Amino acid sequence: MAVLDVIQTPAFQQRFFFLAKRFIAGETVGQAMDAVAALNAQGMTATLDFLGEDVVAKPEADRTRDAYFELLAAIRERNLEANVSLKLTAMGLLIDEEYAFANLCAVLDAASHNHDPFVRIDMEGSAVTDATLRLFERAYAETKHVGPVLQAYLKRTPGDVERMIGLHARVRLCKGAYSEPPEIAYRDMPSIRTHYLRSAEALLERGNYPGIATHDERIITAVERFVRERNIPREAFEFQLLYGVRPDLQRRLVSEGYRVRVYVPYGTHWAGYFYRRITERKENAFFALRSVLSR
Ligand SMILES: Cc1cc2nc3c(=O)[nH]c(=O)nc-3n(C[C@H](O)[C@H](O)[C@H](O)COP(=O)(O)OP(=O)(O)OC[C@H]3O[C@@H](n4cnc5c(N)ncnc54)[C@H](O)[C@@H]3O)c2cc1C
C-alpha cells in the first residue's frame, strides 16, 4: 500500500490530525474562522479551502458544496476579510462535468451575498486542467467573481496566461504541486522559476489583480524589483502564501506594505493536501515525525 493510500483512510485521518496541524487551521469551520480572525488582526486577508478532492460519489460532493454554504455564512457572520478557494474534483468533476458545474454555480451564488464574493478555483493535476479551465470560462461568462489558478511548471501555461489576460480574469500563479511528466511540465527548479517569473511579469503588467502565490524568496525579490521599476502600485496585486508556511515571510511582506492573502485549509480530509506539503519539502517529514515522537 502506498503512503498516500494509508494516510487517506478515515481512521488514519481521525487519529493523526496532530501530524497535519501545522498546515491545517482545524477540523471545524469555527476553528478555521478563529485562524482567519488572527490573520486579519495581523493585516492579512485569507482564502479558505474546505479540504477534500477526487470525490467519486455524489453525496460526498453534495456535502462539500454544503460545507461551502456553511463556510460562506460563517465568513459573513464573523465579518472576516476572506473569500474561498475550491477544487472542482471535490465538487464532482470526476463524476460528471455538468454536475460539478451546477455545484460551482451554487457556491458562486452563495458567495455573491458576501462582502468579498470572489471564488478561486484551485488547479489540480493535468488530467483535469482542460476541464477546470473550461468550467472556469463558463462560470466567468455569468459572473466576474471567479478566477482560475495557473501552474508555472506546465509548458502550456504561457498560452493560458495570455488567454486569461485577454479575458481580464483574476489569476493566481503558483509553481504547481502535482507530479507531472516531462513531456508537459518543467521539472527542474531553475526552469520553473524562470517560467514563473515570465508569467508573473505578464500578469503584473497586463493582467487583472494577480495573486503571486509562492514562498520562494528569489521570486518574491524579483517581483518586488519588477513592480518598483514599472511603477506598478501595491494595490494592483497580492502575494499569497500557505497557512503555516513561512509565517515570518508573511509578516515581513505586510510590514513592507504589500497585500498578503493566506490560503487557509480546514476539515477532516487533510491527507492529499498534507501529502503535497510533505513531499515538496523533506524537512516537513521530519517535522511530522517529531510531532509523533513528542507525544
Ligand atoms: C496561496 C497558494 C495557493 C496554491 N494553490 C495551488 C493550486 O491551486 N494548485 C497547485 O498545483 N499548487 C498550488 N499551490 C502550491 C504551489 O504550486 C507549490 O507547490 C508550493 O507553493 C511550493 O512552491 P513555492 O513557490 O513556495 O516554492 P518552493 O521552492 O517549494 O519553496 C520556497 C521556500 O518556501 C518554503 N516552503 C515552501 N513550501 C514549504 C512547505 N511545504 N513547508 C515549509 N516550507 C515551505 C521554504 O522555505 C522553501 O525554501 C499554492 C501555493 C500557494 C502559496
GROMACS .gro file of C-alpha atoms and ligand atoms in nm:
model
  348
    1MET     CA    1   0.000   0.000   0.000
    2ALA     CA    2   0.140   0.345  -0.094
    3VAL     CA    3   0.187   0.611   0.177
    4LEU     CA    4  -0.094   0.823   0.034
    5ASP     CA    5  -0.334   0.525   0.043
    6VAL     CA    6  -0.257   0.470   0.411
    7ILE     CA    7  -0.294   0.831   0.521
    8GLN     CA    8  -0.612   0.871   0.316
    9THR     CA    9  -0.806   0.619   0.525
   10PRO     CA   10  -1.065   0.788   0.753
   11ALA     CA   11  -0.926   0.605   1.058
   12PHE     CA   12  -0.578   0.747   0.997
   13GLN     CA   13  -0.707   1.099   0.937
   14GLN     CA   14  -0.915   1.088   1.258
   15ARG     CA   15  -0.630   0.967   1.479
   16PHE     CA   16  -0.340   1.155   1.333
   17PHE     CA   17  -0.469   1.507   1.278
   18PHE     CA   18  -0.191   1.635   1.506
   19LEU     CA   19   0.056   1.549   1.227
   20ALA     CA   20  -0.107   1.792   0.988
   21LYS     CA   21  -0.187   2.064   1.242
   22ARG     CA   22   0.090   2.294   1.131
   23PHE     CA   23  -0.061   2.327   0.781
   24ILE     CA   24  -0.431   2.298   0.856
   25ALA     CA   25  -0.628   2.554   1.054
   26GLY     CA   26  -0.855   2.300   1.221
   27GLU     CA   27  -1.114   2.034   1.163
   28THR     CA   28  -1.418   2.261   1.207
   29VAL     CA   29  -1.540   2.580   1.046
   30GLY     CA   30  -1.523   2.754   1.385
   31GLN     CA   31  -1.153   2.676   1.420
   32ALA     CA   32  -1.093   2.800   1.065
   33MET     CA   33  -1.276   3.126   1.146
   34ASP     CA   34  -1.053   3.177   1.452
   35ALA     CA   35  -0.742   3.127   1.238
   36VAL     CA   36  -0.866   3.381   0.983
   37ALA     CA   37  -0.953   3.631   1.257
   38ALA     CA   38  -0.593   3.602   1.382
   39LEU     CA   39  -0.458   3.661   1.029
   40ASN     CA   40  -0.689   3.958   0.976
   41ALA     CA   41  -0.561   4.106   1.302
   42GLN     CA   42  -0.209   4.088   1.154
   43GLY     CA   43  -0.319   4.275   0.841
   44MET     CA   44  -0.361   3.971   0.613
   45THR     CA   45  -0.664   3.854   0.420
   46ALA     CA   46  -0.742   3.485   0.367
   47THR     CA   47  -0.885   3.239   0.123
   48LEU     CA   48  -1.046   2.935   0.285
   49ASP     CA   49  -1.041   2.585   0.144
   50PHE     CA   50  -1.265   2.306   0.273
   51LEU     CA   51  -1.033   2.009   0.233
   52GLY     CA   52  -1.120   1.723   0.000
   53GLU     CA   53  -1.056   1.620  -0.359
   54ASP     CA   54  -1.107   1.340  -0.610
   55VAL     CA   55  -1.460   1.274  -0.490
   56VAL     CA   56  -1.630   0.989  -0.678
   57ALA     CA   57  -1.976   0.978  -0.515
   58LYS     CA   58  -2.244   1.246  -0.540
   59PRO     CA   59  -2.343   1.250  -0.171
   60GLU     CA   60  -1.984   1.342  -0.080
   61ALA     CA   61  -1.968   1.617  -0.343
   62ASP     CA   62  -2.304   1.749  -0.218
   63ARG     CA   63  -2.167   1.758   0.136
   64THR     CA   64  -1.864   1.955   0.012
   65ARG     CA   65  -2.089   2.205  -0.167
   66ASP     CA   66  -2.300   2.241   0.150
   67ALA     CA   67  -1.984   2.288   0.357
   68TYR     CA   68  -1.905   2.589   0.135
   69PHE     CA   69  -2.252   2.732   0.208
   70GLU     CA   70  -2.178   2.696   0.581
   71LEU     CA   71  -1.832   2.846   0.534
   72LEU     CA   72  -1.958   3.147   0.338
   73ALA     CA   73  -2.226   3.213   0.601
   74ALA     CA   74  -1.964   3.191   0.879
   75ILE     CA   75  -1.737   3.443   0.700
   76ARG     CA   76  -2.038   3.677   0.672
   77GLU     CA   77  -2.138   3.635   1.036
   78ARG     CA   78  -1.788   3.694   1.169
   79ASN     CA   79  -1.736   3.981   0.924
   80LEU     CA   80  -1.396   3.848   0.818
   81GLU     CA   81  -1.173   3.961   0.530
   82ALA     CA   82  -1.179   3.632   0.345
   83ASN     CA   83  -1.300   3.460   0.032
   84VAL     CA   84  -1.299   3.091  -0.065
   85SER     CA   85  -1.099   2.851  -0.284
   86LEU     CA   86  -1.239   2.523  -0.408
   87LYS     CA   87  -1.136   2.218  -0.605
   88LEU     CA   88  -1.363   2.105  -0.886
   89THR     CA   89  -1.286   1.736  -0.822
   90ALA     CA   90  -1.432   1.792  -0.473
   91MET     CA   91  -1.744   1.934  -0.643
   92GLY     CA   92  -1.785   1.619  -0.852
   93LEU     CA   93  -1.579   1.685  -1.167
   94LEU     CA   94  -1.469   1.321  -1.184
   95ILE     CA   95  -1.833   1.211  -1.167
   96ASP     CA   96  -1.990   1.441  -1.425
   97GLU     CA   97  -1.881   1.779  -1.560
   98GLU     CA   98  -2.234   1.926  -1.572
   99TYR     CA   99  -2.299   1.821  -1.215
  100ALA     CA  100  -1.971   1.981  -1.098
  101PHE     CA  101  -2.064   2.297  -1.289
  102ALA     CA  102  -2.402   2.311  -1.114
  103ASN     CA  103  -2.225   2.280  -0.776
  104LEU     CA  104  -1.977   2.553  -0.872
  105CYS     CA  105  -2.263   2.784  -0.974
  106ALA     CA  106  -2.442   2.714  -0.644
  107VAL     CA  107  -2.130   2.816  -0.449
  108LEU     CA  108  -2.085   3.127  -0.666
  109ASP     CA  109  -2.444   3.221  -0.597
  110ALA     CA  110  -2.399   3.177  -0.220
  111ALA     CA  111  -2.073   3.377  -0.232
  112SER     CA  112  -2.246   3.667  -0.408
  113HIS     CA  113  -2.401   3.762  -0.069
  114ASN     CA  114  -2.059   3.808   0.090
  115HIS     CA  115  -1.857   4.125   0.132
  116ASP     CA  116  -1.586   3.953  -0.077
  117PRO     CA  117  -1.777   3.736  -0.327
  118PHE     CA  118  -1.469   3.605  -0.508
  119VAL     CA  119  -1.433   3.229  -0.558
  120ARG     CA  120  -1.096   3.086  -0.661
  121ILE     CA  121  -1.088   2.758  -0.850
  122ASP     CA  122  -0.771   2.574  -0.743
  123MET     CA  123  -0.581   2.394  -1.018
  124GLU     CA  124  -0.528   2.020  -0.976
  125GLY     CA  125  -0.341   1.755  -1.176
  126SER     CA  126  -0.303   1.781  -1.554
  127ALA     CA  127  -0.579   1.523  -1.615
  128VAL     CA  128  -0.830   1.794  -1.525
  129THR     CA  129  -0.657   2.113  -1.647
  130ASP     CA  130  -0.871   2.147  -1.960
  131ALA     CA  131  -1.196   2.068  -1.782
  132THR     CA  132  -1.110   2.310  -1.498
  133LEU     CA  133  -1.037   2.597  -1.736
  134ARG     CA  134  -1.347   2.512  -1.941
  135LEU     CA  135  -1.573   2.529  -1.634
  136PHE     CA  136  -1.398   2.845  -1.517
  137GLU     CA  137  -1.472   3.017  -1.850
  138ARG     CA  138  -1.836   2.907  -1.844
  139ALA     CA  139  -1.878   3.043  -1.490
  140TYR     CA  140  -1.689   3.361  -1.578
  141ALA     CA  141  -1.939   3.428  -1.857
  142GLU     CA  142  -2.202   3.451  -1.578
  143THR     CA  143  -2.008   3.633  -1.305
  144LYS     CA  144  -1.670   3.802  -1.284
  145HIS     CA  145  -1.625   3.696  -0.920
  146VAL     CA  146  -1.440   3.380  -1.010
  147GLY     CA  147  -1.080   3.314  -1.107
  148PRO     CA  148  -0.850   3.026  -1.203
  149VAL     CA  149  -0.505   2.914  -1.092
  150LEU     CA  150  -0.225   2.864  -1.344
  151GLN     CA  151   0.078   2.647  -1.273
  152ALA     CA  152   0.414   2.777  -1.395
  153TYR     CA  153   0.561   2.425  -1.429
  154LEU     CA  154   0.319   2.338  -1.711
  155LYS     CA  155   0.458   2.408  -2.058
  156ARG     CA  156   0.115   2.521  -2.177
  157THR     CA  157   0.090   2.798  -1.918
  158PRO     CA  158   0.225   3.097  -2.119
  159GLY     CA  159  -0.065   3.040  -2.363
  160ASP     CA  160  -0.315   3.017  -2.075
  161VAL     CA  161  -0.170   3.334  -1.921
  162GLU     CA  162  -0.231   3.525  -2.247
  163ARG     CA  163  -0.585   3.388  -2.271
  164MET     CA  164  -0.663   3.493  -1.914
  165ILE     CA  165  -0.512   3.838  -1.971
  166GLY     CA  166  -0.738   3.869  -2.277
  167LEU     CA  167  -1.039   3.777  -2.062
  168HIS     CA  168  -0.928   4.021  -1.786
  169ALA     CA  169  -0.957   3.727  -1.544
  170ARG     CA  170  -0.805   3.731  -1.196
  171VAL     CA  171  -0.533   3.464  -1.195
  172ARG     CA  172  -0.343   3.303  -0.909
  173LEU     CA  173   0.000   3.196  -1.031
  174CYS     CA  174   0.176   2.911  -0.849
  175LYS     CA  175   0.459   2.673  -0.935
  176GLY     CA  176   0.237   2.362  -0.934
  177ALA     CA  177   0.215   2.089  -0.671
  178TYR     CA  178   0.143   1.767  -0.862
  179SER     CA  179   0.378   1.514  -1.014
  180GLU     CA  180   0.366   1.574  -1.390
  181PRO     CA  181   0.561   1.405  -1.675
  182PRO     CA  182   0.848   1.589  -1.851
  183GLU     CA  183   0.655   1.598  -2.182
  184ILE     CA  184   0.416   1.854  -2.037
  185ALA     CA  185   0.596   2.005  -1.737
  186TYR     CA  186   0.931   2.156  -1.640
  187ARG     CA  187   1.069   1.961  -1.351
  188ASP     CA  188   1.388   2.140  -1.253
  189MET     CA  189   1.363   2.437  -1.023
  190PRO     CA  190   1.565   2.689  -1.234
  191SER     CA  191   1.333   2.637  -1.534
  192ILE     CA  192   1.021   2.652  -1.318
  193ARG     CA  193   1.146   2.974  -1.160
  194THR     CA  194   1.229   3.132  -1.498
  195HIS     CA  195   0.885   3.045  -1.636
  196TYR     CA  196   0.713   3.154  -1.316
  197LEU     CA  197   0.876   3.496  -1.343
  198ARG     CA  198   0.787   3.539  -1.710
  199SER     CA  199   0.423   3.464  -1.642
  200ALA     CA  200   0.422   3.678  -1.327
  201GLU     CA  201   0.561   3.976  -1.519
  202ALA     CA  202   0.297   3.941  -1.792
  203LEU     CA  203   0.020   3.919  -1.532
  204LEU     CA  204   0.156   4.210  -1.329
  205GLU     CA  205   0.188   4.436  -1.634
  206ARG     CA  206  -0.122   4.341  -1.826
  207GLY     CA  207  -0.337   4.119  -1.605
  208ASN     CA  208  -0.611   4.184  -1.350
  209TYR     CA  209  -0.505   4.182  -0.986
  210PRO     CA  210  -0.289   3.866  -0.999
  211GLY     CA  211  -0.219   3.655  -0.692
  212ILE     CA  212   0.154   3.583  -0.674
  213ALA     CA  213   0.142   3.254  -0.482
  214THR     CA  214   0.485   3.143  -0.366
  215HIS     CA  215   0.720   3.129  -0.068
  216ASP     CA  216   1.023   3.141  -0.295
  217GLU     CA  217   1.221   3.444  -0.182
  218ARG     CA  218   1.408   3.465  -0.513
  219ILE     CA  219   1.081   3.505  -0.697
  220ILE     CA  220   0.941   3.742  -0.436
  221THR     CA  221   1.252   3.963  -0.454
  222ALA     CA  222   1.238   3.966  -0.836
  223VAL     CA  223   0.868   4.059  -0.827
  224GLU     CA  224   0.937   4.337  -0.576
  225ARG     CA  225   1.206   4.474  -0.807
  226PHE     CA  226   0.985   4.444  -1.116
  227VAL     CA  227   0.689   4.632  -0.966
  228ARG     CA  228   0.921   4.903  -0.835
  229GLU     CA  229   1.083   4.951  -1.177
  230ARG     CA  230   0.749   4.952  -1.362
  231ASN     CA  231   0.570   5.168  -1.104
  232ILE     CA  232   0.304   4.902  -1.055
  233PRO     CA  233   0.106   5.002  -0.745
  234ARG     CA  234   0.093   4.766  -0.447
  235GLU     CA  235  -0.286   4.765  -0.469
  236ALA     CA  236  -0.264   4.606  -0.817
  237PHE     CA  237  -0.166   4.257  -0.696
  238GLU     CA  238  -0.129   4.044  -0.385
  239PHE     CA  239   0.121   3.793  -0.254
  240GLN     CA  240  -0.038   3.465  -0.149
  241LEU     CA  241   0.116   3.212   0.091
  242LEU     CA  242   0.002   2.892   0.258
  243TYR     CA  243  -0.117   2.869   0.618
  244GLY     CA  244   0.170   2.755   0.840
  245VAL     CA  245   0.439   2.807   0.575
  246ARG     CA  246   0.690   3.088   0.633
  247PRO     CA  247   0.478   3.299   0.872
  248ASP     CA  248   0.788   3.518   0.916
  249LEU     CA  249   0.782   3.599   0.543
  250GLN     CA  250   0.407   3.665   0.557
  251ARG     CA  251   0.459   3.921   0.834
  252ARG     CA  252   0.758   4.079   0.661
  253LEU     CA  253   0.562   4.138   0.340
  254VAL     CA  254   0.279   4.301   0.536
  255SER     CA  255   0.526   4.524   0.719
  256GLU     CA  256   0.667   4.632   0.382
  257GLY     CA  257   0.319   4.743   0.275
  258TYR     CA  258   0.229   4.455   0.040
  259ARG     CA  259  -0.110   4.291   0.028
  260VAL     CA  260  -0.088   3.936   0.163
  261ARG     CA  261  -0.354   3.665   0.141
  262VAL     CA  262  -0.308   3.337   0.327
  263TYR     CA  263  -0.457   3.013   0.196
  264VAL     CA  264  -0.628   2.851   0.494
  265PRO     CA  265  -0.733   2.485   0.456
  266TYR     CA  266  -0.952   2.316   0.716
  267GLY     CA  267  -1.156   1.999   0.755
  268THR     CA  268  -1.103   1.633   0.828
  269HIS     CA  269  -0.995   1.521   0.477
  270TRP     CA  270  -0.645   1.655   0.502
  271ALA     CA  271  -0.441   1.363   0.357
  272GLY     CA  272  -0.392   1.476  -0.005
  273TYR     CA  273  -0.308   1.835   0.091
  274PHE     CA  274  -0.074   1.724   0.370
  275TYR     CA  275   0.097   1.474   0.140
  276ARG     CA  276   0.177   1.750  -0.113
  277ARG     CA  277   0.324   1.973   0.161
  278ILE     CA  278   0.536   1.684   0.293
  279THR     CA  279   0.664   1.574  -0.045
  280GLU     CA  280   0.759   1.922  -0.164
  281ARG     CA  281   0.975   1.976   0.146
  282LYS     CA  282   1.157   1.690   0.314
  283GLU     CA  283   1.202   1.894   0.635
  284ASN     CA  284   0.827   1.862   0.684
  285ALA     CA  285   0.852   1.486   0.709
  286PHE     CA  286   1.097   1.535   0.998
  287PHE     CA  287   0.862   1.790   1.148
  288ALA     CA  288   0.572   1.542   1.134
  289LEU     CA  289   0.791   1.269   1.277
  290ARG     CA  290   0.892   1.498   1.564
  291SER     CA  291   0.523   1.557   1.649
  292VAL     CA  292   0.479   1.180   1.676
  293LEU     CA  293   0.786   1.137   1.896
  294SER     CA  294   0.700   1.427   2.124
  295ARG     CA  295   0.355   1.283   2.217
  296LIG     C1  296  -0.158   3.051  -0.186
  296LIG     C2  297  -0.116   2.930  -0.261
  296LIG     C3  298  -0.209   2.861  -0.336
  296LIG     C4  299  -0.170   2.749  -0.409
  296LIG     N1  300  -0.261   2.687  -0.493
  296LIG     C5  301  -0.220   2.586  -0.572
  296LIG     C6  302  -0.307   2.528  -0.669
  296LIG     O1  303  -0.422   2.567  -0.686
  296LIG     N2  304  -0.256   2.426  -0.744
  296LIG     C7  305  -0.129   2.380  -0.730
  296LIG     O2  306  -0.088   2.290  -0.805
  296LIG     N3  307  -0.046   2.431  -0.637
  296LIG     C8  308  -0.088   2.532  -0.558
  296LIG     N4  309  -0.001   2.586  -0.466
  296LIG     C9  310   0.126   2.515  -0.433
  296LIG    C10  311   0.238   2.555  -0.523
  296LIG     O3  312   0.216   2.508  -0.653
  296LIG    C11  313   0.373   2.497  -0.469
  296LIG     O4  314   0.364   2.359  -0.463
  296LIG    C12  315   0.411   2.548  -0.332
  296LIG     O5  316   0.376   2.683  -0.314
  296LIG    C13  317   0.563   2.538  -0.311
  296LIG     O6  318   0.629   2.618  -0.404
  296LIG     P1  319   0.696   2.760  -0.369
  296LIG     O7  320   0.665   2.850  -0.483
  296LIG     O8  321   0.651   2.808  -0.239
  296LIG     O9  322   0.850   2.735  -0.378
  296LIG     P2  323   0.948   2.626  -0.312
  296LIG    O10  324   1.074   2.638  -0.389
  296LIG    O11  325   0.883   2.494  -0.299
  296LIG    O12  326   0.971   2.684  -0.169
  296LIG    C14  327   1.040   2.805  -0.144
  296LIG    C15  328   1.063   2.817   0.005
  296LIG    O13  329   0.935   2.825   0.072
  296LIG    C16  330   0.933   2.747   0.189
  296LIG     N5  331   0.839   2.636   0.168
  296LIG    C17  332   0.776   2.602   0.054
  296LIG     N6  333   0.693   2.501   0.073
  296LIG    C18  334   0.702   2.468   0.201
  296LIG    C19  335   0.641   2.370   0.282
  296LIG     N7  336   0.554   2.285   0.234
  296LIG     N8  337   0.676   2.367   0.412
  296LIG    C20  338   0.766   2.451   0.463
  296LIG     N9  339   0.829   2.546   0.392
  296LIG    C21  340   0.797   2.554   0.263
  296LIG    C22  341   1.074   2.702   0.209
  296LIG    O14  342   1.143   2.798   0.284
  296LIG    C23  343   1.130   2.696   0.068
  296LIG    O15  344   1.267   2.707   0.062
  296LIG    C24  345  -0.035   2.701  -0.398
  296LIG    C25  346   0.057   2.771  -0.324
  296LIG    C26  347   0.020   2.885  -0.256
  296LIG    C27  348   0.125   2.960  -0.181
   0.00000   0.00000   0.00000
